[in-house]
PDB file of C-alpha atoms and ligand atoms in Angstrom:
ATOM      1  CA  MET Z   1      -2.324 -37.008  -4.088  1.00  0.00           C
ATOM      2  CA  LYS Z   2      -3.754 -33.692  -4.342  1.00  0.00           C
ATOM      3  CA  ASN Z   3      -1.620 -30.875  -5.436  1.00  0.00           C
ATOM      4  CA  LYS Z   4      -0.148 -28.565  -2.813  1.00  0.00           C
ATOM      5  CA  MET Z   5      -2.535 -25.784  -1.823  1.00  0.00           C
ATOM      6  CA  LEU Z   6      -1.481 -22.399  -2.950  1.00  0.00           C
ATOM      7  CA  ILE Z   7      -1.205 -19.762  -0.441  1.00  0.00           C
ATOM      8  CA  SER Z   8      -2.247 -16.068  -0.571  1.00  0.00           C
ATOM      9  CA  PRO Z   9      -0.995 -14.082   2.553  1.00  0.00           C
ATOM     10  CA  SER Z  10      -3.429 -11.109   3.361  1.00  0.00           C
ATOM     11  CA  VAL Z  11      -1.559  -7.827   3.817  1.00  0.00           C
ATOM     12  CA  LEU Z  12      -4.448  -6.762   6.143  1.00  0.00           C
ATOM     13  CA  ALA Z  13      -2.773  -8.589   9.018  1.00  0.00           C
ATOM     14  CA  ALA Z  14       0.860  -7.203   8.102  1.00  0.00           C
ATOM     15  CA  ASP Z  15       2.697  -4.735  10.197  1.00  0.00           C
ATOM     16  CA  PHE Z  16       1.993  -1.488   8.264  1.00  0.00           C
ATOM     17  CA  LEU Z  17       4.877   0.367   9.748  1.00  0.00           C
ATOM     18  CA  ASN Z  18       7.227  -2.074   8.193  1.00  0.00           C
ATOM     19  CA  LEU Z  19       5.696  -3.105   4.996  1.00  0.00           C
ATOM     20  CA  GLU Z  20       8.959  -3.648   2.963  1.00  0.00           C
ATOM     21  CA  LYS Z  21      10.268  -6.070   5.711  1.00  0.00           C
ATOM     22  CA  GLU Z  22       6.895  -7.755   5.725  1.00  0.00           C
ATOM     23  CA  MET Z  23       7.017  -8.387   1.837  1.00  0.00           C
ATOM     24  CA  GLU Z  24      10.437  -9.873   2.374  1.00  0.00           C
ATOM     25  CA  LYS Z  25       8.974 -12.488   4.867  1.00  0.00           C
ATOM     26  CA  VAL Z  26       6.308 -13.734   2.449  1.00  0.00           C
ATOM     27  CA  LYS Z  27       8.451 -13.760  -0.770  1.00  0.00           C
ATOM     28  CA  THR Z  28       7.933 -17.544  -0.973  1.00  0.00           C
ATOM     29  CA  ALA Z  29       4.097 -17.212  -1.204  1.00  0.00           C
ATOM     30  CA  ASP Z  30       2.172 -18.185  -4.283  1.00  0.00           C
ATOM     31  CA  PHE Z  31       0.169 -14.670  -4.360  1.00  0.00           C
ATOM     32  CA  LEU Z  32      -0.137 -11.697  -2.265  1.00  0.00           C
ATOM     33  CA  HIS Z  33      -3.814 -10.969  -1.232  1.00  0.00           C
ATOM     34  CA  LEU Z  34      -4.689  -7.202  -1.226  1.00  0.00           C
ATOM     35  CA  ASP Z  35      -7.948  -6.302   0.524  1.00  0.00           C
ATOM     36  CA  ILE Z  36      -9.471  -3.100  -0.776  1.00  0.00           C
ATOM     37  CA  MET Z  37     -12.458  -1.721   1.179  1.00  0.00           C
ATOM     38  CA  ASP Z  38     -14.448   1.456   0.550  1.00  0.00           C
ATOM     39  CA  GLY Z  39     -16.335   1.843   3.980  1.00  0.00           C
ATOM     40  CA  HIS Z  40     -19.615   1.382   1.985  1.00  0.00           C
ATOM     41  CA  PHE Z  41     -19.728  -2.273   0.637  1.00  0.00           C
ATOM     42  CA  VAL Z  42     -18.151  -3.147   3.841  1.00  0.00           C
ATOM     43  CA  PRO Z  43     -18.159  -1.368   7.103  1.00  0.00           C
ATOM     44  CA  ASN Z  44     -14.323  -0.823   7.191  1.00  0.00           C
ATOM     45  CA  ILE Z  45     -11.726   1.037   5.224  1.00  0.00           C
ATOM     46  CA  SER Z  46      -8.332  -0.604   4.469  1.00  0.00           C
ATOM     47  CA  TYR Z  47      -5.762   0.903   2.160  1.00  0.00           C
ATOM     48  CA  GLY Z  48      -5.813   1.965  -1.531  1.00  0.00           C
ATOM     49  CA  PRO Z  49      -4.287   1.532  -4.929  1.00  0.00           C
ATOM     50  CA  ASP Z  50      -1.177   3.875  -4.131  1.00  0.00           C
ATOM     51  CA  ILE Z  51      -0.159   1.517  -1.252  1.00  0.00           C
ATOM     52  CA  VAL Z  52      -0.509  -1.453  -3.638  1.00  0.00           C
ATOM     53  CA  LYS Z  53       1.851   0.407  -6.042  1.00  0.00           C
ATOM     54  CA  PHE Z  54       4.511   0.829  -3.309  1.00  0.00           C
ATOM     55  CA  LEU Z  55       4.184  -2.736  -2.434  1.00  0.00           C
ATOM     56  CA  LYS Z  56       4.649  -3.812  -6.097  1.00  0.00           C
ATOM     57  CA  LYS Z  57       8.081  -2.306  -6.028  1.00  0.00           C
ATOM     58  CA  VAL Z  58       9.277  -4.668  -3.335  1.00  0.00           C
ATOM     59  CA  SER Z  59       7.384  -7.831  -4.094  1.00  0.00           C
ATOM     60  CA  LYS Z  60       7.771 -10.283  -7.082  1.00  0.00           C
ATOM     61  CA  VAL Z  61       4.693 -12.429  -5.981  1.00  0.00           C
ATOM     62  CA  PRO Z  62       1.480 -12.241  -8.214  1.00  0.00           C
ATOM     63  CA  PHE Z  63      -0.922  -9.819  -6.730  1.00  0.00           C
ATOM     64  CA  ASP Z  64      -4.205 -11.047  -5.861  1.00  0.00           C
ATOM     65  CA  VAL Z  65      -6.439  -7.897  -5.507  1.00  0.00           C
ATOM     66  CA  HIS Z  66      -9.784  -8.412  -3.636  1.00  0.00           C
ATOM     67  CA  LEU Z  67     -12.181  -5.440  -4.215  1.00  0.00           C
ATOM     68  CA  MET Z  68     -14.773  -5.279  -1.390  1.00  0.00           C
ATOM     69  CA  ILE Z  69     -16.288  -2.039  -2.965  1.00  0.00           C
ATOM     70  CA  SER Z  70     -19.587  -1.016  -4.131  1.00  0.00           C
ATOM     71  CA  HIS Z  71     -18.397   0.368  -7.610  1.00  0.00           C
ATOM     72  CA  PRO Z  72     -15.452  -1.702  -9.023  1.00  0.00           C
ATOM     73  CA  LEU Z  73     -15.824  -0.212 -12.410  1.00  0.00           C
ATOM     74  CA  LYS Z  74     -14.822   3.024 -11.271  1.00  0.00           C
ATOM     75  CA  TYR Z  75     -11.591   1.941  -9.629  1.00  0.00           C
ATOM     76  CA  LEU Z  76     -10.328  -0.907 -11.770  1.00  0.00           C
ATOM     77  CA  ASP Z  77      -7.892   1.326 -13.745  1.00  0.00           C
ATOM     78  CA  ASN Z  78      -6.044   2.113 -10.602  1.00  0.00           C
ATOM     79  CA  PHE Z  79      -4.886  -1.456 -10.541  1.00  0.00           C
ATOM     80  CA  LYS Z  80      -3.657  -1.782 -14.061  1.00  0.00           C
ATOM     81  CA  ASP Z  81      -0.059  -1.571 -13.212  1.00  0.00           C
ATOM     82  CA  THR Z  82      -0.210  -3.848 -10.164  1.00  0.00           C
ATOM     83  CA  ALA Z  83      -2.878  -6.514 -10.167  1.00  0.00           C
ATOM     84  CA  ASP Z  84      -2.295 -10.046 -11.542  1.00  0.00           C
ATOM     85  CA  VAL Z  85      -5.893 -11.402 -10.386  1.00  0.00           C
ATOM     86  CA  ILE Z  86      -8.782  -9.017  -9.690  1.00  0.00           C
ATOM     87  CA  SER Z  87     -11.788 -10.308  -7.735  1.00  0.00           C
ATOM     88  CA  PHE Z  88     -14.865  -8.337  -7.004  1.00  0.00           C
ATOM     89  CA  HIS Z  89     -18.118  -9.183  -5.326  1.00  0.00           C
ATOM     90  CA  ILE Z  90     -21.078 -10.175  -7.458  1.00  0.00           C
ATOM     91  CA  GLU Z  91     -23.239  -8.476  -4.676  1.00  0.00           C
ATOM     92  CA  CYS Z  92     -21.679  -4.931  -5.697  1.00  0.00           C
ATOM     93  CA  ASP Z  93     -23.689  -2.202  -7.290  1.00  0.00           C
ATOM     94  CA  ASP Z  94     -22.188  -2.616 -10.779  1.00  0.00           C
ATOM     95  CA  ASN Z  95     -23.308  -4.936 -13.401  1.00  0.00           C
ATOM     96  CA  PRO Z  96     -20.946  -8.069 -12.823  1.00  0.00           C
ATOM     97  CA  PHE Z  97     -21.006  -8.933 -16.520  1.00  0.00           C
ATOM     98  CA  GLU Z  98     -19.417  -5.578 -17.340  1.00  0.00           C
ATOM     99  CA  VAL Z  99     -17.025  -5.678 -14.454  1.00  0.00           C
ATOM    100  CA  ILE Z 100     -15.577  -9.104 -15.813  1.00  0.00           C
ATOM    101  CA  ASP Z 101     -15.431  -7.685 -19.362  1.00  0.00           C
ATOM    102  CA  LYS Z 102     -13.467  -4.713 -18.214  1.00  0.00           C
ATOM    103  CA  ILE Z 103     -10.910  -6.835 -16.104  1.00  0.00           C
ATOM    104  CA  VAL Z 104     -10.512  -9.080 -18.983  1.00  0.00           C
ATOM    105  CA  SER Z 105     -10.057  -6.067 -21.444  1.00  0.00           C
ATOM    106  CA  MET Z 106      -7.218  -4.930 -19.051  1.00  0.00           C
ATOM    107  CA  GLY Z 107      -5.465  -8.121 -19.601  1.00  0.00           C
ATOM    108  CA  LYS Z 108      -6.011  -9.278 -16.005  1.00  0.00           C
ATOM    109  CA  LYS Z 109      -7.228 -12.479 -14.709  1.00  0.00           C
ATOM    110  CA  ALA Z 110     -10.968 -11.969 -13.489  1.00  0.00           C
ATOM    111  CA  ALA Z 111     -12.425 -13.540 -10.380  1.00  0.00           C
ATOM    112  CA  ILE Z 112     -15.798 -13.090  -8.700  1.00  0.00           C
ATOM    113  CA  ALA Z 113     -16.237 -13.225  -4.917  1.00  0.00           C
ATOM    114  CA  ILE Z 114     -19.421 -14.260  -2.828  1.00  0.00           C
ATOM    115  CA  LYS Z 115     -20.246 -13.331   0.679  1.00  0.00           C
ATOM    116  CA  PRO Z 116     -21.306 -16.095   3.095  1.00  0.00           C
ATOM    117  CA  GLY Z 117     -25.056 -15.333   2.607  1.00  0.00           C
ATOM    118  CA  THR Z 118     -24.944 -15.497  -1.165  1.00  0.00           C
ATOM    119  CA  PRO Z 119     -26.062 -18.955  -2.718  1.00  0.00           C
ATOM    120  CA  VAL Z 120     -23.385 -20.594  -4.767  1.00  0.00           C
ATOM    121  CA  GLU Z 121     -25.926 -20.848  -7.545  1.00  0.00           C
ATOM    122  CA  GLU Z 122     -25.763 -17.215  -8.219  1.00  0.00           C
ATOM    123  CA  ALA Z 123     -22.125 -17.609  -9.447  1.00  0.00           C
ATOM    124  CA  PHE Z 124     -23.034 -19.998 -12.120  1.00  0.00           C
ATOM    125  CA  LYS Z 125     -24.079 -17.490 -14.880  1.00  0.00           C
ATOM    126  CA  TYR Z 126     -20.914 -15.539 -14.415  1.00  0.00           C
ATOM    127  CA  ILE Z 127     -18.750 -18.919 -14.427  1.00  0.00           C
ATOM    128  CA  GLU Z 128     -20.439 -19.946 -17.624  1.00  0.00           C
ATOM    129  CA  THR Z 129     -19.203 -16.833 -19.531  1.00  0.00           C
ATOM    130  CA  GLY Z 130     -16.015 -18.773 -19.651  1.00  0.00           C
ATOM    131  CA  LYS Z 131     -14.077 -15.509 -18.584  1.00  0.00           C
ATOM    132  CA  LEU Z 132     -13.232 -16.324 -15.099  1.00  0.00           C
ATOM    133  CA  TYR Z 133      -9.933 -17.507 -13.681  1.00  0.00           C
ATOM    134  CA  MET Z 134     -11.064 -17.860 -10.180  1.00  0.00           C
ATOM    135  CA  VAL Z 135     -14.016 -17.821  -7.821  1.00  0.00           C
ATOM    136  CA  LEU Z 136     -13.369 -16.471  -4.225  1.00  0.00           C
ATOM    137  CA  VAL Z 137     -15.653 -17.983  -1.552  1.00  0.00           C
ATOM    138  CA  MET Z 138     -15.780 -15.852   1.597  1.00  0.00           C
ATOM    139  CA  THR Z 139     -15.497 -17.831   4.788  1.00  0.00           C
ATOM    140  CA  VAL Z 140     -15.996 -14.922   7.027  1.00  0.00           C
ATOM    141  CA  GLU Z 141     -18.256 -11.695   6.536  1.00  0.00           C
ATOM    142  CA  PRO Z 142     -15.881  -9.454   4.554  1.00  0.00           C
ATOM    143  CA  GLY Z 143     -14.525  -6.383   6.285  1.00  0.00           C
ATOM    144  CA  PHE Z 144     -12.100  -7.544   8.848  1.00  0.00           C
ATOM    145  CA  GLY Z 145      -9.224  -9.822   9.553  1.00  0.00           C
ATOM    146  CA  GLY Z 146      -8.975 -12.274  12.383  1.00  0.00           C
ATOM    147  CA  GLN Z 147     -12.608 -13.604  12.382  1.00  0.00           C
ATOM    148  CA  SER Z 148     -13.576 -17.282  12.816  1.00  0.00           C
ATOM    149  CA  PHE Z 149     -13.761 -19.704   9.827  1.00  0.00           C
ATOM    150  CA  MET Z 150     -17.292 -20.593   8.701  1.00  0.00           C
ATOM    151  CA  ALA Z 151     -16.782 -24.181   7.888  1.00  0.00           C
ATOM    152  CA  GLU Z 152     -20.377 -24.665   6.222  1.00  0.00           C
ATOM    153  CA  GLN Z 153     -18.931 -22.389   3.302  1.00  0.00           C
ATOM    154  CA  MET Z 154     -16.944 -25.437   2.154  1.00  0.00           C
ATOM    155  CA  GLU Z 155     -20.009 -26.941   0.740  1.00  0.00           C
ATOM    156  CA  LYS Z 156     -19.841 -24.158  -1.855  1.00  0.00           C
ATOM    157  CA  VAL Z 157     -16.281 -25.061  -2.707  1.00  0.00           C
ATOM    158  CA  LYS Z 158     -17.372 -28.647  -3.234  1.00  0.00           C
ATOM    159  CA  VAL Z 159     -20.258 -27.758  -5.470  1.00  0.00           C
ATOM    160  CA  LEU Z 160     -17.852 -25.652  -7.487  1.00  0.00           C
ATOM    161  CA  LYS Z 161     -14.981 -28.176  -7.875  1.00  0.00           C
ATOM    162  CA  LYS Z 162     -17.620 -30.751  -8.786  1.00  0.00           C
ATOM    163  CA  LYS Z 163     -19.332 -28.672 -11.509  1.00  0.00           C
ATOM    164  CA  TYR Z 164     -16.213 -26.767 -12.742  1.00  0.00           C
ATOM    165  CA  PRO Z 165     -13.172 -28.923 -12.081  1.00  0.00           C
ATOM    166  CA  ASP Z 166     -10.859 -26.618 -13.965  1.00  0.00           C
ATOM    167  CA  LEU Z 167     -11.774 -23.416 -12.310  1.00  0.00           C
ATOM    168  CA  LEU Z 168      -9.616 -22.215  -9.416  1.00  0.00           C
ATOM    169  CA  ILE Z 169     -11.435 -21.896  -6.068  1.00  0.00           C
ATOM    170  CA  GLU Z 170     -10.099 -19.536  -3.368  1.00  0.00           C
ATOM    171  CA  ALA Z 171     -11.381 -19.158   0.194  1.00  0.00           C
ATOM    172  CA  ASP Z 172     -10.802 -16.113   2.359  1.00  0.00           C
ATOM    173  CA  GLY Z 173     -11.129 -15.637   6.171  1.00  0.00           C
ATOM    174  CA  GLY Z 174     -10.177 -17.531   9.295  1.00  0.00           C
ATOM    175  CA  ILE Z 175      -7.936 -19.948   7.473  1.00  0.00           C
ATOM    176  CA  ASN Z 176      -5.070 -21.501   9.713  1.00  0.00           C
ATOM    177  CA  ASN Z 177      -3.517 -24.705  10.530  1.00  0.00           C
ATOM    178  CA  LYS Z 178      -6.613 -25.978  12.114  1.00  0.00           C
ATOM    179  CA  THR Z 179      -9.212 -25.032   9.379  1.00  0.00           C
ATOM    180  CA  ILE Z 180      -6.852 -25.799   6.406  1.00  0.00           C
ATOM    181  CA  ASP Z 181      -7.822 -29.369   6.623  1.00  0.00           C
ATOM    182  CA  ALA Z 182     -11.476 -28.734   5.789  1.00  0.00           C
ATOM    183  CA  CYS Z 183     -10.312 -26.555   2.921  1.00  0.00           C
ATOM    184  CA  ARG Z 184      -8.114 -29.336   1.450  1.00  0.00           C
ATOM    185  CA  GLU Z 185     -10.931 -31.934   1.795  1.00  0.00           C
ATOM    186  CA  ALA Z 186     -13.216 -29.723  -0.028  1.00  0.00           C
ATOM    187  CA  GLY Z 187     -10.807 -29.472  -2.925  1.00  0.00           C
ATOM    188  CA  LEU Z 188      -9.796 -25.783  -2.427  1.00  0.00           C
ATOM    189  CA  ASP Z 189      -7.067 -24.491  -4.649  1.00  0.00           C
ATOM    190  CA  ILE Z 190      -5.921 -21.242  -3.140  1.00  0.00           C
ATOM    191  CA  ALA Z 191      -6.068 -20.443   0.600  1.00  0.00           C
ATOM    192  CA  VAL Z 192      -5.862 -16.766   1.785  1.00  0.00           C
ATOM    193  CA  ALA Z 193      -4.281 -16.481   5.210  1.00  0.00           C
ATOM    194  CA  GLY Z 194      -3.735 -12.983   7.055  1.00  0.00           C
ATOM    195  CA  THR Z 195      -3.406 -13.594  10.687  1.00  0.00           C
ATOM    196  CA  ALA Z 196      -2.031 -17.183  10.365  1.00  0.00           C
ATOM    197  CA  VAL Z 197       0.860 -15.922   8.111  1.00  0.00           C
ATOM    198  CA  PHE Z 198       1.792 -12.394   9.058  1.00  0.00           C
ATOM    199  CA  ARG Z 199       1.262 -12.877  12.804  1.00  0.00           C
ATOM    200  CA  ALA Z 200       3.255 -16.219  12.835  1.00  0.00           C
ATOM    201  CA  GLU Z 201       6.673 -16.156  14.457  1.00  0.00           C
ATOM    202  CA  ASN Z 202       8.076 -17.406  11.259  1.00  0.00           C
ATOM    203  CA  PRO Z 203       5.664 -16.486   8.049  1.00  0.00           C
ATOM    204  CA  GLU Z 204       7.815 -18.546   5.711  1.00  0.00           C
ATOM    205  CA  LYS Z 205       7.357 -21.649   7.812  1.00  0.00           C
ATOM    206  CA  ALA Z 206       3.639 -20.792   8.328  1.00  0.00           C
ATOM    207  CA  ILE Z 207       3.195 -20.734   4.532  1.00  0.00           C
ATOM    208  CA  GLU Z 208       4.947 -23.988   4.097  1.00  0.00           C
ATOM    209  CA  ASN Z 209       2.802 -25.622   6.946  1.00  0.00           C
ATOM    210  CA  LEU Z 210      -0.360 -24.557   5.320  1.00  0.00           C
ATOM    211  CA  ARG Z 211       0.586 -25.867   1.953  1.00  0.00           C
TER     212      ARG Z 211
HETATM  213  C1  DX5 P   1     -11.670 -10.081   5.119  1.00  0.00           C
HETATM  214  C2  DX5 P   1     -10.425 -10.180   4.260  1.00  0.00           C
HETATM  215  C3  DX5 P   1      -9.507 -11.163   4.359  1.00  0.00           C
HETATM  216  C4  DX5 P   1      -8.878 -11.055   5.650  1.00  0.00           C
HETATM  217  C5  DX5 P   1      -8.444 -12.419   6.148  1.00  0.00           C
HETATM  218  O1  DX5 P   1     -12.519  -9.198   4.655  1.00  0.00           O
HETATM  219  O2  DX5 P   1     -11.055 -10.334   2.948  1.00  0.00           O
HETATM  220  O3  DX5 P   1      -8.642 -11.270   3.311  1.00  0.00           O
HETATM  221  O4  DX5 P   1      -7.703 -10.379   5.656  1.00  0.00           O
HETATM  222  O5  DX5 P   1      -7.789 -12.350   7.380  1.00  0.00           O
HETATM  223  P1  DX5 P   1      -7.707 -13.592   8.260  1.00  0.00           P
HETATM  224  O6  DX5 P   1      -6.828 -14.761   7.486  1.00  0.00           O
HETATM  225  O7  DX5 P   1      -6.898 -13.043   9.513  1.00  0.00           O
HETATM  226  O8  DX5 P   1      -9.133 -14.141   8.553  1.00  0.00           O
HETATM  227 ZN1   ZN P   2      -9.714 -10.825   1.161  1.00  0.00          ZN
END
């Protein structure tokens, strides 16, 4: 039987007025997913590194930081005390090889993310550096929570798991009790879930159900 799916709740769907209590609700999660947006790479602005620092004080879960920003190189240092895994988009304006090297030199786990319109083949040359911990496959257009899952993106997960069985694959966007089965079938390792966890009546139970 396949291992349990790892769950990374996305803070974007949390109650921002009660973040400390929200962290308590997801303490059984495998990671905490933190969406950083710059209003340029994506048409939305979320929260920044200072909020992530406050969250770090009240959460023991490893931090999975997802940078949806045009210039990751400029901001990586801001996550040196908080991030465990840092993913950035290969569609950004910096040189992805340089970004990977910088993340690794910080002692962090490096990951690349790909938007729905980016062919999976474009990830291969970065994976083949042997420096990546994870690849994040977007299952919605990045920028907003609460969108519908793009099932066809699971083809990318299948291709990646077949070609690189030891690499961790994460999917992000629209994952809930209905869409998680397609993720499991595709061989996904880590599921990000915002709405499905933080908006659930019982987030701890929602995490367990998704697993
Ligand atoms: C979208 C973000 C996601 C988002 C997922 O740009 O990267 O992490 O929070 O939210 P749900 O699970 O609600 O689709
Ligand atoms: Zn995300």
